[in-house]
PDB file of C-alpha atoms in Angstrom:
ATOM      1  CA  GLY A  29      93.862 167.371 122.039  1.00 53.00           C
ATOM      2  CA  ALA A  30      92.020 164.282 120.882  1.00 79.00           C
ATOM      3  CA  GLY A  31      92.491 162.220 124.025  1.00 91.00           C
ATOM      4  CA  VAL A  32      90.197 161.501 126.957  1.00 95.00           C
ATOM      5  CA  SER A  33      89.906 164.494 129.255  1.00 96.00           C
ATOM      6  CA  GLN A  34      88.745 164.601 132.857  1.00 97.00           C
ATOM      7  CA  SER A  35      87.864 167.410 135.209  1.00 96.00           C
ATOM      8  CA  PRO A  36      88.680 168.529 137.742  1.00 97.00           C
ATOM      9  CA  SER A  37      92.215 167.171 137.930  1.00 96.00           C
ATOM     10  CA  ASN A  38      92.140 167.471 141.713  1.00 97.00           C
ATOM     11  CA  LYS A  39      89.234 167.708 144.129  1.00 97.00           C
ATOM     12  CA  VAL A  40      89.423 168.162 147.874  1.00 98.00           C
ATOM     13  CA  THR A  41      86.158 167.858 149.749  1.00 97.00           C
ATOM     14  CA  GLU A  42      84.875 167.419 153.254  1.00 97.00           C
ATOM     15  CA  LYS A  43      83.381 164.197 154.481  1.00 97.00           C
ATOM     16  CA  GLY A  44      79.649 164.106 153.809  1.00 97.00           C
ATOM     17  CA  LYS A  45      79.689 166.412 150.785  1.00 97.00           C
ATOM     18  CA  ASP A  46      78.674 165.320 147.271  1.00 98.00           C
ATOM     19  CA  VAL A  47      81.115 165.469 144.355  1.00 98.00           C
ATOM     20  CA  GLU A  48      80.761 165.261 140.575  1.00 98.00           C
ATOM     21  CA  LEU A  49      83.557 164.113 138.322  1.00 98.00           C
ATOM     22  CA  ARG A  50      83.452 164.665 134.580  1.00 97.00           C
ATOM     23  CA  CYS A  51      84.804 162.676 131.656  1.00 97.00           C
ATOM     24  CA  ASP A  52      84.977 163.684 127.991  1.00 96.00           C
ATOM     25  CA  PRO A  53      85.728 160.596 125.882  1.00 94.00           C
ATOM     26  CA  ILE A  54      87.443 160.478 122.533  1.00 93.00           C
ATOM     27  CA  SER A  55      85.021 161.614 119.851  1.00 90.00           C
ATOM     28  CA  GLY A  56      83.296 158.682 118.190  1.00 87.00           C
ATOM     29  CA  HIS A  57      84.086 156.197 120.931  1.00 90.00           C
ATOM     30  CA  THR A  58      80.947 154.313 121.871  1.00 89.00           C
ATOM     31  CA  ALA A  59      82.190 152.660 125.061  1.00 91.00           C
ATOM     32  CA  LEU A  60      83.097 154.548 128.236  1.00 94.00           C
ATOM     33  CA  TYR A  61      84.494 153.144 131.477  1.00 95.00           C
ATOM     34  CA  TRP A  62      85.100 154.406 135.012  1.00 97.00           C
ATOM     35  CA  TYR A  63      87.773 152.918 137.277  1.00 96.00           C
ATOM     36  CA  ARG A  64      89.060 153.781 140.734  1.00 97.00           C
ATOM     37  CA  GLN A  65      92.720 153.527 141.737  1.00 95.00           C
ATOM     38  CA  ARG A  66      93.562 153.645 145.415  1.00 92.00           C
ATOM     39  CA  LEU A  67      97.112 154.435 146.490  1.00 85.00           C
ATOM     40  CA  GLY A  68      99.411 151.537 145.701  1.00 76.00           C
ATOM     41  CA  GLN A  69      96.630 149.513 144.111  1.00 80.00           C
ATOM     42  CA  GLY A  70      95.634 148.469 140.645  1.00 85.00           C
ATOM     43  CA  LEU A  71      92.554 149.800 138.925  1.00 92.00           C
ATOM     44  CA  GLU A  72      89.153 148.781 140.255  1.00 93.00           C
ATOM     45  CA  PHE A  73      86.300 148.641 137.720  1.00 93.00           C
ATOM     46  CA  LEU A  74      83.268 150.776 138.591  1.00 96.00           C
ATOM     47  CA  ILE A  75      80.910 151.027 135.595  1.00 95.00           C
ATOM     48  CA  TYR A  76      80.804 151.061 131.808  1.00 91.00           C
ATOM     49  CA  PHE A  77      78.488 152.453 129.164  1.00 92.00           C
ATOM     50  CA  GLN A  78      78.030 151.190 125.613  1.00 88.00           C
ATOM     51  CA  GLY A  79      75.896 153.258 123.281  1.00 83.00           C
ATOM     52  CA  ASN A  80      72.263 153.234 124.333  1.00 83.00           C
ATOM     53  CA  SER A  81      72.494 149.908 126.167  1.00 86.00           C
ATOM     54  CA  ALA A  82      71.903 149.680 129.894  1.00 88.00           C
ATOM     55  CA  PRO A  83      75.178 150.371 131.697  1.00 90.00           C
ATOM     56  CA  ASP A  84      77.030 147.653 133.608  1.00 91.00           C
ATOM     57  CA  LYS A  85      76.982 149.002 137.164  1.00 92.00           C
ATOM     58  CA  SER A  86      78.307 145.842 138.778  1.00 91.00           C
ATOM     59  CA  GLY A  87      81.488 147.491 140.056  1.00 92.00           C
ATOM     60  CA  LEU A  88      79.899 150.390 141.923  1.00 95.00           C
ATOM     61  CA  PRO A  89      80.889 149.909 145.593  1.00 94.00           C
ATOM     62  CA  SER A  90      77.717 151.364 147.148  1.00 94.00           C
ATOM     63  CA  ASP A  91      74.514 153.198 146.326  1.00 95.00           C
ATOM     64  CA  ARG A  92      76.339 156.463 147.070  1.00 97.00           C
ATOM     65  CA  PHE A  93      77.991 156.073 143.679  1.00 97.00           C
ATOM     66  CA  SER A  94      76.156 156.758 140.427  1.00 97.00           C
ATOM     67  CA  ALA A  95      77.091 157.680 136.876  1.00 96.00           C
ATOM     68  CA  GLU A  96      75.361 159.046 133.832  1.00 95.00           C
ATOM     69  CA  ARG A  97      76.262 159.401 130.213  1.00 94.00           C
ATOM     70  CA  THR A  98      74.555 161.554 127.626  1.00 84.00           C
ATOM     71  CA  GLY A  99      74.423 159.619 124.375  1.00 79.00           C
ATOM     72  CA  GLU A 100      77.961 158.849 123.299  1.00 78.00           C
ATOM     73  CA  SER A 101      79.515 161.912 124.873  1.00 88.00           C
ATOM     74  CA  VAL A 102      80.204 163.283 128.317  1.00 94.00           C
ATOM     75  CA  SER A 103      79.854 161.179 131.454  1.00 96.00           C
ATOM     76  CA  THR A 104      79.629 162.273 135.074  1.00 97.00           C
ATOM     77  CA  LEU A 105      80.411 160.144 138.111  1.00 98.00           C
ATOM     78  CA  THR A 106      78.652 161.327 141.261  1.00 98.00           C
ATOM     79  CA  ILE A 107      79.614 160.339 144.771  1.00 98.00           C
ATOM     80  CA  GLN A 108      77.114 161.324 147.439  1.00 98.00           C
ATOM     81  CA  ARG A 109      77.926 161.794 151.122  1.00 97.00           C
ATOM     82  CA  THR A 110      81.629 161.216 150.523  1.00 97.00           C
ATOM     83  CA  GLN A 111      83.636 159.151 153.001  1.00 97.00           C
ATOM     84  CA  GLN A 112      87.375 159.131 153.634  1.00 96.00           C
ATOM     85  CA  GLU A 113      87.687 155.702 152.009  1.00 95.00           C
ATOM     86  CA  ASP A 114      86.459 157.272 148.756  1.00 97.00           C
ATOM     87  CA  SER A 115      89.812 159.066 148.464  1.00 97.00           C
ATOM     88  CA  ALA A 116      91.437 157.755 145.294  1.00 97.00           C
ATOM     89  CA  VAL A 117      92.210 158.614 141.688  1.00 97.00           C
ATOM     90  CA  TYR A 118      89.158 158.154 139.487  1.00 98.00           C
ATOM     91  CA  LEU A 119      90.066 157.225 135.931  1.00 97.00           C
ATOM     92  CA  CYS A 120      87.869 157.330 132.860  1.00 97.00           C
ATOM     93  CA  ALA A 121      88.577 155.426 129.655  1.00 95.00           C
ATOM     94  CA  SER A 122      86.902 155.113 126.279  1.00 93.00           C
ATOM     95  CA  SER A 123      87.140 152.637 123.442  1.00 89.00           C
ATOM     96  CA  ALA A 124      85.916 152.562 119.888  1.00 85.00           C
ATOM     97  CA  GLU A 125      83.566 149.697 120.606  1.00 71.00           C
ATOM     98  CA  LEU A 126      82.696 147.277 123.344  1.00 62.00           C
ATOM     99  CA  ALA A 127      84.850 144.304 122.456  1.00 60.00           C
ATOM    100  CA  SER A 128      87.060 142.010 124.443  1.00 55.00           C
ATOM    101  CA  GLY A 129      90.630 143.156 124.041  1.00 60.00           C
ATOM    102  CA  ASP A 130      89.652 146.452 122.447  1.00 73.00           C
ATOM    103  CA  THR A 131      92.038 149.231 123.398  1.00 82.00           C
ATOM    104  CA  GLN A 132      90.846 151.416 126.240  1.00 88.00           C
ATOM    105  CA  TYR A 133      92.300 154.920 126.190  1.00 91.00           C
ATOM    106  CA  PHE A 134      92.585 156.459 129.631  1.00 93.00           C
ATOM    107  CA  GLY A 135      92.294 160.029 130.786  1.00 95.00           C
ATOM    108  CA  PRO A 136      94.691 161.522 133.350  1.00 94.00           C
ATOM    109  CA  GLY A 137      92.274 160.946 136.198  1.00 96.00           C
ATOM    110  CA  THR A 138      90.736 163.032 138.971  1.00 97.00           C
ATOM    111  CA  ARG A 139      92.485 162.822 142.321  1.00 97.00           C
ATOM    112  CA  LEU A 140      89.799 162.961 145.014  1.00 98.00           C
ATOM    113  CA  THR A 141      90.750 163.680 148.605  1.00 97.00           C
ATOM    114  CA  VAL A 142      88.081 163.456 151.286  1.00 97.00           C
ATOM    115  CA  LEU A 143      89.062 165.166 154.515  1.00 95.00           C
TER     116      LEU A 143
ATOM    117  CA  THR B   1      90.979 139.186 146.656  1.00 62.00           C
ATOM    118  CA  GLN B   2      92.607 140.129 143.348  1.00 75.00           C
ATOM    119  CA  LEU B   3      91.578 138.117 140.303  1.00 88.00           C
ATOM    120  CA  LEU B   4      95.012 138.778 138.824  1.00 93.00           C
ATOM    121  CA  GLU B   5      98.007 138.389 141.105  1.00 94.00           C
ATOM    122  CA  GLN B   6     100.917 140.468 139.880  1.00 96.00           C
ATOM    123  CA  SER B   7     104.488 140.108 141.131  1.00 95.00           C
ATOM    124  CA  PRO B   8     106.772 141.519 142.204  1.00 96.00           C
ATOM    125  CA  GLN B   9     105.106 144.626 143.578  1.00 94.00           C
ATOM    126  CA  PHE B  10     108.373 146.583 143.547  1.00 96.00           C
ATOM    127  CA  LEU B  11     111.485 146.112 141.426  1.00 97.00           C
ATOM    128  CA  SER B  12     114.626 148.233 141.694  1.00 97.00           C
ATOM    129  CA  ILE B  13     117.447 147.361 139.320  1.00 96.00           C
ATOM    130  CA  GLN B  14     120.514 148.786 137.617  1.00 97.00           C
ATOM    131  CA  GLU B  15     120.577 149.870 134.011  1.00 97.00           C
ATOM    132  CA  GLY B  16     121.397 146.969 131.730  1.00 97.00           C
ATOM    133  CA  GLU B  17     119.827 144.248 133.868  1.00 97.00           C
ATOM    134  CA  ASN B  18     116.999 142.004 132.724  1.00 97.00           C
ATOM    135  CA  LEU B  19     113.726 141.572 134.573  1.00 97.00           C
ATOM    136  CA  THR B  20     110.460 139.659 134.426  1.00 98.00           C
ATOM    137  CA  VAL B  21     107.049 140.612 135.802  1.00 98.00           C
ATOM    138  CA  TYR B  22     104.386 137.967 136.281  1.00 97.00           C
ATOM    139  CA  CYS B  23     100.595 137.957 136.304  1.00 97.00           C
ATOM    140  CA  ASN B  24      98.789 134.847 137.456  1.00 96.00           C
ATOM    141  CA  SER B  25      95.182 133.837 137.920  1.00 96.00           C
ATOM    142  CA  SER B  26      92.986 130.803 138.338  1.00 94.00           C
ATOM    143  CA  SER B  27      90.589 132.321 135.802  1.00 94.00           C
ATOM    144  CA  VAL B  28      90.725 132.034 132.035  1.00 95.00           C
ATOM    145  CA  PHE B  29      90.893 135.312 130.137  1.00 94.00           C
ATOM    146  CA  SER B  30      89.740 136.041 126.596  1.00 91.00           C
ATOM    147  CA  SER B  31      92.549 138.563 126.324  1.00 91.00           C
ATOM    148  CA  LEU B  32      95.217 140.083 128.493  1.00 93.00           C
ATOM    149  CA  GLN B  33      96.699 143.536 128.260  1.00 93.00           C
ATOM    150  CA  TRP B  34      99.792 145.202 129.665  1.00 96.00           C
ATOM    151  CA  TYR B  35      99.801 148.900 130.509  1.00 95.00           C
ATOM    152  CA  ARG B  36     102.403 151.357 131.689  1.00 96.00           C
ATOM    153  CA  GLN B  37     101.425 154.266 133.924  1.00 93.00           C
ATOM    154  CA  GLU B  38     103.427 157.390 134.708  1.00 91.00           C
ATOM    155  CA  PRO B  39     102.737 159.560 137.786  1.00 88.00           C
ATOM    156  CA  GLY B  40      99.739 161.827 137.293  1.00 87.00           C
ATOM    157  CA  GLU B  41      98.688 160.108 134.081  1.00 90.00           C
ATOM    158  CA  GLY B  42      96.360 157.331 133.063  1.00 91.00           C
ATOM    159  CA  PRO B  43      97.645 153.920 131.976  1.00 93.00           C
ATOM    160  CA  VAL B  44      98.850 153.583 128.389  1.00 93.00           C
ATOM    161  CA  LEU B  45      98.395 150.298 126.553  1.00 92.00           C
ATOM    162  CA  LEU B  46     101.604 148.470 125.608  1.00 95.00           C
ATOM    163  CA  VAL B  47     100.236 145.250 124.146  1.00 94.00           C
ATOM    164  CA  THR B  48      97.216 142.947 123.930  1.00 92.00           C
ATOM    165  CA  VAL B  49      97.579 139.173 123.744  1.00 93.00           C
ATOM    166  CA  VAL B  50      94.609 137.004 122.850  1.00 91.00           C
ATOM    167  CA  THR B  51      95.881 133.532 121.909  1.00 92.00           C
ATOM    168  CA  GLY B  52      97.184 130.968 124.389  1.00 94.00           C
ATOM    169  CA  GLY B  53     100.946 130.628 124.029  1.00 95.00           C
ATOM    170  CA  GLU B  54     101.209 133.886 122.119  1.00 95.00           C
ATOM    171  CA  VAL B  55     104.473 135.818 122.328  1.00 97.00           C
ATOM    172  CA  LYS B  56     104.733 139.452 121.294  1.00 96.00           C
ATOM    173  CA  LYS B  57     107.838 141.581 121.175  1.00 96.00           C
ATOM    174  CA  LEU B  58     108.004 145.343 121.433  1.00 94.00           C
ATOM    175  CA  LYS B  59     111.650 146.376 121.081  1.00 95.00           C
ATOM    176  CA  ARG B  60     113.252 145.209 124.357  1.00 97.00           C
ATOM    177  CA  LEU B  61     109.929 144.093 125.852  1.00 97.00           C
ATOM    178  CA  THR B  62     108.643 140.526 125.400  1.00 97.00           C
ATOM    179  CA  PHE B  63     105.117 139.592 126.406  1.00 97.00           C
ATOM    180  CA  GLN B  64     103.864 136.036 126.754  1.00 97.00           C
ATOM    181  CA  PHE B  65     100.358 134.677 127.279  1.00 96.00           C
ATOM    182  CA  GLY B  66     100.158 131.297 128.983  1.00 96.00           C
ATOM    183  CA  ASP B  67      98.911 128.280 127.036  1.00 95.00           C
ATOM    184  CA  ALA B  68      95.825 128.049 129.246  1.00 95.00           C
ATOM    185  CA  ARG B  69      95.241 131.829 129.058  1.00 95.00           C
ATOM    186  CA  LYS B  70      95.452 132.144 132.852  1.00 96.00           C
ATOM    187  CA  ASP B  71      98.820 133.841 133.175  1.00 96.00           C
ATOM    188  CA  SER B  72     101.162 136.221 131.433  1.00 97.00           C
ATOM    189  CA  SER B  73     104.650 137.613 131.756  1.00 97.00           C
ATOM    190  CA  LEU B  74     106.503 140.742 130.730  1.00 98.00           C
ATOM    191  CA  HIS B  75     110.255 140.462 130.204  1.00 98.00           C
ATOM    192  CA  ILE B  76     112.457 143.505 129.713  1.00 97.00           C
ATOM    193  CA  THR B  77     115.953 143.029 128.346  1.00 97.00           C
ATOM    194  CA  ALA B  78     118.735 145.467 129.178  1.00 97.00           C
ATOM    195  CA  ALA B  79     116.523 147.804 131.182  1.00 97.00           C
ATOM    196  CA  GLN B  80     117.038 151.543 130.818  1.00 97.00           C
ATOM    197  CA  PRO B  81     116.114 154.434 133.151  1.00 96.00           C
ATOM    198  CA  GLY B  82     113.392 155.384 130.666  1.00 95.00           C
ATOM    199  CA  ASP B  83     111.652 152.086 131.459  1.00 96.00           C
ATOM    200  CA  THR B  84     110.908 153.335 134.991  1.00 96.00           C
ATOM    201  CA  GLY B  85     107.179 153.342 135.703  1.00 95.00           C
ATOM    202  CA  LEU B  86     104.197 151.367 136.981  1.00 95.00           C
ATOM    203  CA  TYR B  87     103.429 148.294 134.880  1.00 97.00           C
ATOM    204  CA  LEU B  88      99.913 146.898 135.054  1.00 96.00           C
ATOM    205  CA  CYS B  89      98.432 143.724 133.668  1.00 96.00           C
ATOM    206  CA  ALA B  90      94.711 143.572 132.945  1.00 94.00           C
ATOM    207  CA  GLY B  91      92.543 140.703 131.805  1.00 93.00           C
ATOM    208  CA  ALA B  92      89.194 140.568 130.069  1.00 90.00           C
ATOM    209  CA  ILE B  93      86.741 137.777 130.778  1.00 88.00           C
ATOM    210  CA  THR B  94      83.483 139.310 129.595  1.00 78.00           C
ATOM    211  CA  LEU B  95      82.856 142.285 127.392  1.00 73.00           C
ATOM    212  CA  GLY B  96      83.670 145.654 128.844  1.00 76.00           C
ATOM    213  CA  ARG B  97      85.319 145.369 132.196  1.00 83.00           C
ATOM    214  CA  LEU B  98      89.005 144.748 132.728  1.00 89.00           C
ATOM    215  CA  TYR B  99      90.430 143.081 135.839  1.00 91.00           C
ATOM    216  CA  PHE B 100      93.693 144.740 136.833  1.00 93.00           C
ATOM    217  CA  GLY B 101      96.606 143.439 138.851  1.00 94.00           C
ATOM    218  CA  ARG B 102      98.029 145.628 141.640  1.00 93.00           C
ATOM    219  CA  GLY B 103     100.914 146.719 139.441  1.00 94.00           C
ATOM    220  CA  THR B 104     104.692 146.505 139.526  1.00 96.00           C
ATOM    221  CA  GLN B 105     106.599 149.685 140.297  1.00 95.00           C
ATOM    222  CA  LEU B 106     109.835 149.442 138.321  1.00 97.00           C
ATOM    223  CA  THR B 107     112.786 151.714 139.028  1.00 97.00           C
ATOM    224  CA  VAL B 108     115.851 151.497 136.809  1.00 97.00           C
ATOM    225  CA  TRP B 109     118.923 153.275 138.139  1.00 96.00           C
ATOM    226  CA  PRO B 110     121.569 154.687 135.787  1.00 95.00           C
TER     227      PRO B 110
END
């Protein structure tokens, strides 16, 4: 399909372990976003990438969280030394350009459970 | 503290009823978007409003952006079971990030 894909769809890990979540944006989309959605909550912004510009990391909750993006393609979100409060659905979105009001297309998310 | 306060959090109604969902903020947004999310899926954009006072209609759904661009509403006329889902409002202030409300879980019973 041509939509945003994320992997894995589900991840169960033990407290203290590191996890990597992957996002494949829509081809040609220059902007990529990561959000976190806790149970019963709205989406919480984490980070976004736009082309070769420095990413906006202002939403990352702690230094245990980091993300990378290779050019205008795949992105990985890494959570080190996971904690139980990191349990959530992590959603990735991409848009054609970084513009206010531009449509963000979301992937299905990765459900992370930290035991 | 949520930048966008969305209400009600839960709404359970009978088929054929009308309903309104509200999003309010003390901040001014350059644009505001409404999404619908199904279980196990990411949010899907329904509409974007960018002009204060703007009204957009999508079949039985009517979206309004407040004159001061601080609030918005979603009105559904004659709700149907297929309208069941999580409705999210999201506002943009600066480029890139969206500020989401907590969502309204709508259930429409046949």
